[in-house]
PDB file of C-alpha atoms in Angstrom:
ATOM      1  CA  UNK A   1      39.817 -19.000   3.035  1.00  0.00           C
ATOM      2  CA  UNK A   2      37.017 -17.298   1.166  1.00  0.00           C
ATOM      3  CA  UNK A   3      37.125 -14.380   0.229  1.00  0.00           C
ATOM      4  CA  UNK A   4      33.956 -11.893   2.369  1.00  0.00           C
ATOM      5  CA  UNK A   5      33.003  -8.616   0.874  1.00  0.00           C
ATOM      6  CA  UNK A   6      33.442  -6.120   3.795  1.00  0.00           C
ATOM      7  CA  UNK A   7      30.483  -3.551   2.222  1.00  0.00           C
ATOM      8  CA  UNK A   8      26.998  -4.204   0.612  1.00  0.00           C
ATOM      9  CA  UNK A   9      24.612  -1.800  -0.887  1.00  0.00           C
ATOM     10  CA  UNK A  10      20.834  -1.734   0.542  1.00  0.00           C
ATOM     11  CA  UNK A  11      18.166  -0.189  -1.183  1.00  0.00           C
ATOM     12  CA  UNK A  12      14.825   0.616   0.334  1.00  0.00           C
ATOM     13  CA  UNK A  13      12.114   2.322  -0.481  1.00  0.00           C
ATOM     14  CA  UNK A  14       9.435   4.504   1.100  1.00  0.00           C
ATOM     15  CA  UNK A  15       5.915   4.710   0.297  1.00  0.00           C
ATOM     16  CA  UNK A  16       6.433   7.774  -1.392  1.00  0.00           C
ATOM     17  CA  UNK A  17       8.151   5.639  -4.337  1.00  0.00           C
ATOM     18  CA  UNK A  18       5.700   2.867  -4.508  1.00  0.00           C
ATOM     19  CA  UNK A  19       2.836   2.861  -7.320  1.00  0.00           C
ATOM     20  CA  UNK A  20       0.322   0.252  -6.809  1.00  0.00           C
ATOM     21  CA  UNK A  21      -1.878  -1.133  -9.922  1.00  0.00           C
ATOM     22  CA  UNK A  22      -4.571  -3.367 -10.713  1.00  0.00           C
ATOM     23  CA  UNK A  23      -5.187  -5.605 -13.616  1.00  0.00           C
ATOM     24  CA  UNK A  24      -8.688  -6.239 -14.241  1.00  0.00           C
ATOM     25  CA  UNK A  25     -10.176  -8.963 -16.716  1.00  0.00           C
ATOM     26  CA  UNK A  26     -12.405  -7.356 -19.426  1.00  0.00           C
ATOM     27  CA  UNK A  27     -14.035  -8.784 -22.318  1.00  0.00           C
ATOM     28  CA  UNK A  28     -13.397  -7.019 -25.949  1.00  0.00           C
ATOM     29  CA  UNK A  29     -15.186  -9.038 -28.763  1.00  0.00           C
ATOM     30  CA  UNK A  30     -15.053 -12.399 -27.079  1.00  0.00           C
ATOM     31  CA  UNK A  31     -11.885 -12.204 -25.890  1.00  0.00           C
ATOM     32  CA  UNK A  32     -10.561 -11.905 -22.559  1.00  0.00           C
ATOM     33  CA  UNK A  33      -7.711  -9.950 -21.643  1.00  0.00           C
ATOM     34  CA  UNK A  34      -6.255  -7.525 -18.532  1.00  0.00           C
ATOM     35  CA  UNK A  35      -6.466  -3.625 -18.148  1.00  0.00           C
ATOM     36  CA  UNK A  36      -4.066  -1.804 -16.261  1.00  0.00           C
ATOM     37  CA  UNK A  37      -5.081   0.544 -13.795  1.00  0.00           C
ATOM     38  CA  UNK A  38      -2.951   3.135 -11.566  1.00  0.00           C
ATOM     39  CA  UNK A  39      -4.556   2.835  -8.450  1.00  0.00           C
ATOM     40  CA  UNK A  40      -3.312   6.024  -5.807  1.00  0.00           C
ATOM     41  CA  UNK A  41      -6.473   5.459  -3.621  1.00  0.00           C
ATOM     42  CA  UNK A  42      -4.507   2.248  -2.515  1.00  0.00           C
ATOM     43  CA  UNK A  43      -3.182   3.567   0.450  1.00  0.00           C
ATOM     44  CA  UNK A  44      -2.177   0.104   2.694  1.00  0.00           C
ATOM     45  CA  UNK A  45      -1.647  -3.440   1.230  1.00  0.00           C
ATOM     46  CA  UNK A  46      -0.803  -6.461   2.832  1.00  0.00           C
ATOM     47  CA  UNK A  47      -0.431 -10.392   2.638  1.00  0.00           C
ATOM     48  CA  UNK A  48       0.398 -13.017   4.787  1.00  0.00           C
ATOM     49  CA  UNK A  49       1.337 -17.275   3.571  1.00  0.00           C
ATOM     50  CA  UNK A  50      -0.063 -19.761   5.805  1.00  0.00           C
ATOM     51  CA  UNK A  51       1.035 -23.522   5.337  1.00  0.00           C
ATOM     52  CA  UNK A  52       0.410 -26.018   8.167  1.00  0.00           C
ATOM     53  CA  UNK A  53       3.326 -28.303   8.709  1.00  0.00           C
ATOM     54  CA  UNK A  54       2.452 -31.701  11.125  1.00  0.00           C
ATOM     55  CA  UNK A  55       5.473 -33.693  12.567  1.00  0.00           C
ATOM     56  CA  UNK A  56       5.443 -37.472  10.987  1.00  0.00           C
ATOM     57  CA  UNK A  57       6.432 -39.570  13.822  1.00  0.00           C
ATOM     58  CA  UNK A  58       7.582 -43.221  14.499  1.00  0.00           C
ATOM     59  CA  UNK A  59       7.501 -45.571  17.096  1.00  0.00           C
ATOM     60  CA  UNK A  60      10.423 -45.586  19.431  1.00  0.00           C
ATOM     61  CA  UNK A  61      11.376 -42.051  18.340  1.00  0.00           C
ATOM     62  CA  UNK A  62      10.596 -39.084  20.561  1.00  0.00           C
ATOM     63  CA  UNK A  63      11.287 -36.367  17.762  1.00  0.00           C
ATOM     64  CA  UNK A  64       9.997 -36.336  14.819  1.00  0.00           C
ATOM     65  CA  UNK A  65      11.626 -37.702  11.684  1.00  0.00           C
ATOM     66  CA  UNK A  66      10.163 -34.994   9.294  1.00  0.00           C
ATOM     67  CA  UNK A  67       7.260 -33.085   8.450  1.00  0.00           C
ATOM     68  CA  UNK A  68       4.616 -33.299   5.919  1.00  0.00           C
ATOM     69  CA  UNK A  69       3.328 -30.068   4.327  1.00  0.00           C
ATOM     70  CA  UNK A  70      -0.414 -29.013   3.980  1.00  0.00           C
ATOM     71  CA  UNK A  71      -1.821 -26.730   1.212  1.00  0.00           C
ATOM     72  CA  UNK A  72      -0.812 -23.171   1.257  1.00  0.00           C
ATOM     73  CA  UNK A  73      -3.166 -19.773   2.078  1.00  0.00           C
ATOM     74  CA  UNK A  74      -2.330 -16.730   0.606  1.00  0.00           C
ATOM     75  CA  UNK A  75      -4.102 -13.843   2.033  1.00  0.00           C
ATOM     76  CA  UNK A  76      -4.117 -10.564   2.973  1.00  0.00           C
ATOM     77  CA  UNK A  77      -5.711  -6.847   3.209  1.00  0.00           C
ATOM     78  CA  UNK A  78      -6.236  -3.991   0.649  1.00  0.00           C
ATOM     79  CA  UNK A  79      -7.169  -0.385   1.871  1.00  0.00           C
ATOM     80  CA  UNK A  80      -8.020   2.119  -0.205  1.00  0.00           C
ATOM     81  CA  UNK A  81      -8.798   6.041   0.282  1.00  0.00           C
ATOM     82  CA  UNK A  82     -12.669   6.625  -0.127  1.00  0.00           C
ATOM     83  CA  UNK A  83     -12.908   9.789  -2.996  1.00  0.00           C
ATOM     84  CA  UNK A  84     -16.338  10.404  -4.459  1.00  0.00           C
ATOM     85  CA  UNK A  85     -17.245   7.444  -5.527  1.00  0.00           C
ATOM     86  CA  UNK A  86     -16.926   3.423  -4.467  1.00  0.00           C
ATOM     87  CA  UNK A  87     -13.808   2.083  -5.815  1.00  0.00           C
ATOM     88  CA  UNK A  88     -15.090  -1.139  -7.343  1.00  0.00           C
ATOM     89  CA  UNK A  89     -16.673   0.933  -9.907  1.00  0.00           C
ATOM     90  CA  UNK A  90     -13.307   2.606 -11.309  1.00  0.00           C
ATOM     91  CA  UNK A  91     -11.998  -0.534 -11.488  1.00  0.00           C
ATOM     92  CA  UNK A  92     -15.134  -2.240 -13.604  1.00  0.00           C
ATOM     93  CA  UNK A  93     -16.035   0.883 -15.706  1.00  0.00           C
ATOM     94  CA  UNK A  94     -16.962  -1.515 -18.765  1.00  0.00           C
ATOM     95  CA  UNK A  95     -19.395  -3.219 -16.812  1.00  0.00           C
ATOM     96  CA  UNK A  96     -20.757  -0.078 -15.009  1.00  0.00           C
ATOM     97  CA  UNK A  97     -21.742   1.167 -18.679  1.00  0.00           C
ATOM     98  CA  UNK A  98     -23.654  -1.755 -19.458  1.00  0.00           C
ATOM     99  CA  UNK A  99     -25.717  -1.169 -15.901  1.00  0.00           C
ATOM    100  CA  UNK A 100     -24.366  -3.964 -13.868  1.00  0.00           C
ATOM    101  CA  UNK A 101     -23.221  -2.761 -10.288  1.00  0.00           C
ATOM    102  CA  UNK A 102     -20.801  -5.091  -8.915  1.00  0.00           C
ATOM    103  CA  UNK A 103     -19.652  -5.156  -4.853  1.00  0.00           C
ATOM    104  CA  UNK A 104     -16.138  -5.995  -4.257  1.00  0.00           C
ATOM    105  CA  UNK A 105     -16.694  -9.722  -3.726  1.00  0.00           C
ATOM    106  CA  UNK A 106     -18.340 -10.297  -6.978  1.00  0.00           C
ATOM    107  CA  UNK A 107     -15.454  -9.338  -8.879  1.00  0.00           C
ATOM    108  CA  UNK A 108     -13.686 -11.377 -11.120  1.00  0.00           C
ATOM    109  CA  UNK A 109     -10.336 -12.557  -9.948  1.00  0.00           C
ATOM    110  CA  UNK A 110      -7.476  -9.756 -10.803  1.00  0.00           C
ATOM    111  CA  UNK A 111      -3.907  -9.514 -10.370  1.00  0.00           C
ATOM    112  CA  UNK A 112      -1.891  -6.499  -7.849  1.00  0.00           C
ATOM    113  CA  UNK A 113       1.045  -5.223  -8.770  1.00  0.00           C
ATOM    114  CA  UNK A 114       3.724  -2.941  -7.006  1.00  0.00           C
ATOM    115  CA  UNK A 115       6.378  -1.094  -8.317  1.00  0.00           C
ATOM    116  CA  UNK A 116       8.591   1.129  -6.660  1.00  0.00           C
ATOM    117  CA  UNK A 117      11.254   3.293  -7.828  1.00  0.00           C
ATOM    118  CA  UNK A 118      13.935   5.458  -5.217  1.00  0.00           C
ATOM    119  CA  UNK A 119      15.072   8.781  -6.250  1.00  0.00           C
ATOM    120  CA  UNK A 120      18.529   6.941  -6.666  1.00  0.00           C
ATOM    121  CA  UNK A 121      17.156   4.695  -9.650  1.00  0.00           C
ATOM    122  CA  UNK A 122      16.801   1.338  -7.936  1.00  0.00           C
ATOM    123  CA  UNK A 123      13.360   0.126  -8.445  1.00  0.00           C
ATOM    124  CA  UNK A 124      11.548  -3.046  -7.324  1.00  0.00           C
ATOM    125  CA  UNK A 125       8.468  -5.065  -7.857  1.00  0.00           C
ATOM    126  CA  UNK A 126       5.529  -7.224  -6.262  1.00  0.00           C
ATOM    127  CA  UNK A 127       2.774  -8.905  -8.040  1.00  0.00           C
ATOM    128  CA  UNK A 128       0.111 -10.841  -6.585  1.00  0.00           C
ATOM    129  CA  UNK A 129      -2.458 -12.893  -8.715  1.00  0.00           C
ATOM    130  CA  UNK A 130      -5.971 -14.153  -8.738  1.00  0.00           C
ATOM    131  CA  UNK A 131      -7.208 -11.693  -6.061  1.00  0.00           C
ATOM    132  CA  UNK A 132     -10.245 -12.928  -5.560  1.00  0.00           C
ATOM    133  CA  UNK A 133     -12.190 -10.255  -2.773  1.00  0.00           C
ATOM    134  CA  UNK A 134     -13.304 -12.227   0.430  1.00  0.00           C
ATOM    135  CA  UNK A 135     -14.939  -9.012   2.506  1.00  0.00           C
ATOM    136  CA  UNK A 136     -15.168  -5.449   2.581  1.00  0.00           C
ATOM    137  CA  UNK A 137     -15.823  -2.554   4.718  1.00  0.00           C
ATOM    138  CA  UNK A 138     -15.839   0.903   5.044  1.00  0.00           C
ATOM    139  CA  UNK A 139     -14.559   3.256   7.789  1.00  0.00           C
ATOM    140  CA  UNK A 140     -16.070   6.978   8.261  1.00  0.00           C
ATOM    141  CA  UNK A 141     -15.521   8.686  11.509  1.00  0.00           C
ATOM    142  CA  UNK A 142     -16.134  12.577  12.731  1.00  0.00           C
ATOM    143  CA  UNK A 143     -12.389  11.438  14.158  1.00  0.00           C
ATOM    144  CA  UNK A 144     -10.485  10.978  10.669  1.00  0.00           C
ATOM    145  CA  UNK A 145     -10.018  13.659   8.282  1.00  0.00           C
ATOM    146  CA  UNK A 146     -10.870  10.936   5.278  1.00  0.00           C
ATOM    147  CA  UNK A 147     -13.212   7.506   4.763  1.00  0.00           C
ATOM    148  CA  UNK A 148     -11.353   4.340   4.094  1.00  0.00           C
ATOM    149  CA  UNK A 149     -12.742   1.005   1.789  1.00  0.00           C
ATOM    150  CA  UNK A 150     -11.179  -1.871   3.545  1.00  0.00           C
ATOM    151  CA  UNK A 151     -11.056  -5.150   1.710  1.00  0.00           C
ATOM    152  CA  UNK A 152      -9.782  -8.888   2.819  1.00  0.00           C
ATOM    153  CA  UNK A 153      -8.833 -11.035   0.041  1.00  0.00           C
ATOM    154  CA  UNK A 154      -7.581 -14.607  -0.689  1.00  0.00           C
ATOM    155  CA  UNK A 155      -5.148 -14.978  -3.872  1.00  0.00           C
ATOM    156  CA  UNK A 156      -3.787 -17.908  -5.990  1.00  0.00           C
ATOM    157  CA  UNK A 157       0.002 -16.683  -5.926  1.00  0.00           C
ATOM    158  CA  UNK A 158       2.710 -14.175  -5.337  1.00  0.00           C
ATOM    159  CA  UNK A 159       6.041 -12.978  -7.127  1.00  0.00           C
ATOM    160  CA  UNK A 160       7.465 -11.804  -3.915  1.00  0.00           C
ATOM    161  CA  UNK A 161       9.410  -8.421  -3.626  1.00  0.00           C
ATOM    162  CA  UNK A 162      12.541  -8.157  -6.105  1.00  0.00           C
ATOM    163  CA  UNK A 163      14.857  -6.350  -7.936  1.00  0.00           C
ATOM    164  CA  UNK A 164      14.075  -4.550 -11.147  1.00  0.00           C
ATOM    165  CA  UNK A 165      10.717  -3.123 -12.930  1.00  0.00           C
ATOM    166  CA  UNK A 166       7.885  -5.670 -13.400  1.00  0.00           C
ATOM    167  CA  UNK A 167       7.356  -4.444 -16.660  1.00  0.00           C
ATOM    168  CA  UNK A 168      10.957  -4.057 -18.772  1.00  0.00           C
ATOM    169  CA  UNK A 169      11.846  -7.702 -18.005  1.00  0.00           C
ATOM    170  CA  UNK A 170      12.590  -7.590 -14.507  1.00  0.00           C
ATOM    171  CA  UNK A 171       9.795  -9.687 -13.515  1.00  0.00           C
ATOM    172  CA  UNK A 172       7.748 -12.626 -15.009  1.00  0.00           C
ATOM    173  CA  UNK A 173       4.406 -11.914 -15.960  1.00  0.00           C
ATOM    174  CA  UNK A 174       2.046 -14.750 -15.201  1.00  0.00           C
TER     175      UNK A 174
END
């Protein structure tokens, strides 16, 4: 008989420990590369897979004898905490000095990354890539005490949520 651990250890985390960044494609002397940016406006983040599955059927069968897989969707929502200023701009400050004024959905595709670290020393990571911004919004109400930047996206993939920092080996980095 095999041998069943009788206790586990669970870590979680709260969004208290979680530090979301953004790495943004810049160009320095013809050559392309990513700058890191803290981000603590980003106050909600989400994502969702979609991948349509169709039964393949046969005749004479009434179930199905498999299924054949369609492309997959990632998506999801960003929302950030309005400040003083529109949050695009942080994030592009190279091209902002040269005069260009970019909305959200003409930014070049960047990558999202989560880290999160408990006051017991566990940490964890997420990184999405090729966000690429689909819609945005803003919210303002005499209601809410502050003004929100809402954003959709679509993205090319996802390191899902694991064990270790993203950037001390922990994680790949795509």
């Amino acid at each position: 008989m095999a041998n069943i651990p009788l206790t586990a250890s669970y870590n979680s985390f709260s969004g208290a420990d979680i530090v979301a960044g953004l790495d943004v494609p810049v160009l320095r002397g013809g050559t392309l590369s990513f700058e890191h940016y803290v981000f603590g406006e980003l106050q909600t983040i989400s994502y969702s897979l979609y991948r349509p599955k169709r039964p393949v059927r046969a005749m004479g069968f009434v179930n199905p004898k498999g299924f054949a897989y369609g492309p997959r969707t990632l998506a999801g929502s960003l929302i950030f905490t309005t400040f003083d200023r529109y949050i695009v701009y942080r994030a592009l400050e190279q091209y902002n000095a040269a005069g260009y004024r970019y909305l959200a959905d003409e930014m070049p595709p960047f990558h999202v990354t989560i880290t999160m670290a408990n006051e017991y020393g566990q940490q964890a990571a997420i990184r999405i890539y090729g966000v690429t911004i689909t819609d945005e919004g803003q919210t303002m109400s005499i209601q809410d005490i502050y003004t929100e930047q809402t954003m959709r996206y679509l993205a090319r993939d996802i390191e899902p949520l694991h064990p270790g920092n993203m950037f001390s080996g922990g994680g790949a980095v795509r």
